[in-house]
Amino acid sequence: AMTRLLGIVKMNPEVDPSTWDHTEEDRYGLGQVRTVENFYETFGIDVVNKRTEHNLCQFVQTGIMHKDFMKYLRSDGMGIDYNKITYQFKDPSY
């Protein structure tokens, strides 16, 4: 089950997708609004090396993310349009 879950969210690129069940993946999957790769790049998640940038919580909790991303709100009211975001979180302390 974990291999399937990680496969659907593309967090285990080292695992051959033919090794897990894809039944109803389209029905219960991630949708088409943004790619998981775009999400991972935006928030500093490295699925190959299984690492994340540090201090992401600080970026969110201080309101910096909110301020920076507000200009990308979708006109249909369905959240942020990640296709317009070129931002990639990098820990400022490094």
Coordinates of C-alpha atoms in Angstrom, one line a residue:
A1 CA 0.0 0.0 0.0
M2 CA 2.8 2.4 0.8
T3 CA 4.6 1.7 -2.5
R4 CA 1.3 2.5 -4.3
L5 CA 0.8 5.7 -2.3
L6 CA 4.3 6.9 -2.9
G7 CA 4.0 6.0 -6.5
I8 CA 0.9 8.0 -7.0
V9 CA 2.5 11.1 -5.5
K10 CA 5.7 10.3 -7.4
M11 CA 7.9 10.2 -4.3
N12 CA 9.6 7.0 -5.2
P13 CA 11.0 7.5 -8.7
E14 CA 13.4 4.6 -8.1
V15 CA 10.5 2.1 -8.1
D16 CA 9.2 0.8 -11.4
P17 CA 5.5 1.9 -11.7
S18 CA 4.6 -1.5 -13.2
T19 CA 5.2 -3.0 -9.7
W20 CA 2.1 -1.4 -8.0
D21 CA -1.6 -1.4 -8.6
H22 CA -2.9 1.6 -10.6
T23 CA -6.6 0.7 -10.2
E24 CA -8.8 3.9 -10.0
E25 CA -5.7 6.1 -9.9
D26 CA -7.4 8.6 -12.2
R27 CA -10.5 8.6 -10.1
Y28 CA -8.8 9.1 -6.7
G29 CA -5.5 10.5 -7.9
L30 CA -4.0 14.0 -7.6
G31 CA -6.0 15.9 -10.2
Q32 CA -4.8 18.0 -13.1
V33 CA -4.4 21.5 -11.6
R34 CA -0.7 21.2 -11.0
T35 CA 2.0 18.5 -11.3
V36 CA 3.5 17.0 -8.2
E37 CA 6.9 17.9 -9.7
N38 CA 5.9 21.6 -9.7
F39 CA 4.8 21.3 -6.1
Y40 CA 8.0 19.6 -5.0
E41 CA 10.2 22.2 -6.9
T42 CA 8.2 25.1 -5.4
F43 CA 8.5 23.9 -1.8
G44 CA 12.1 22.5 -1.9
I45 CA 11.3 18.7 -1.8
D46 CA 13.9 16.4 -3.4
V47 CA 12.3 13.1 -4.0
V48 CA 15.4 11.5 -5.5
N49 CA 17.6 12.2 -2.5
K50 CA 14.7 12.1 0.0
R51 CA 15.5 15.5 1.4
T52 CA 13.7 18.8 2.0
E53 CA 14.9 22.3 2.4
H54 CA 15.0 23.4 6.1
N55 CA 13.0 26.2 7.5
L56 CA 10.0 25.8 5.2
C57 CA 7.7 26.2 8.3
Q58 CA 9.3 29.6 8.9
F59 CA 8.5 30.6 5.3
V60 CA 4.9 29.7 5.8
Q61 CA 4.3 30.8 9.5
T62 CA 5.8 34.2 9.1
G63 CA 3.3 35.0 6.3
I64 CA 6.1 35.5 3.6
M65 CA 4.6 32.7 1.5
H66 CA 1.1 34.2 1.8
K67 CA 2.3 37.6 0.7
D68 CA 4.4 36.3 -2.1
F69 CA 1.8 33.9 -3.5
M70 CA -1.4 36.1 -3.2
K71 CA -0.8 37.6 -6.6
Y72 CA -1.2 34.2 -8.1
L73 CA -4.7 33.5 -6.9
R74 CA -6.8 31.8 -9.5
S75 CA -9.7 33.8 -11.0
D76 CA -12.0 30.8 -10.4
G77 CA -11.4 31.0 -6.6
M78 CA -9.7 27.6 -6.5
G79 CA -6.5 28.5 -4.9
I80 CA -3.1 29.4 -6.2
D81 CA -2.2 29.0 -9.9
Y82 CA 1.1 27.2 -9.6
N83 CA 1.7 27.4 -13.3
K84 CA 2.5 31.1 -12.8
I85 CA 4.9 30.6 -9.9
T86 CA 8.5 30.3 -10.7
Y87 CA 9.5 30.6 -7.1
Q88 CA 11.6 27.7 -5.6
F89 CA 12.0 27.7 -1.8
K90 CA 15.7 27.6 -0.7
D91 CA 16.6 27.7 2.9
P92 CA 17.9 31.3 3.5
S93 CA 20.2 30.1 6.3
Y94 CA 22.4 28.2 3.9

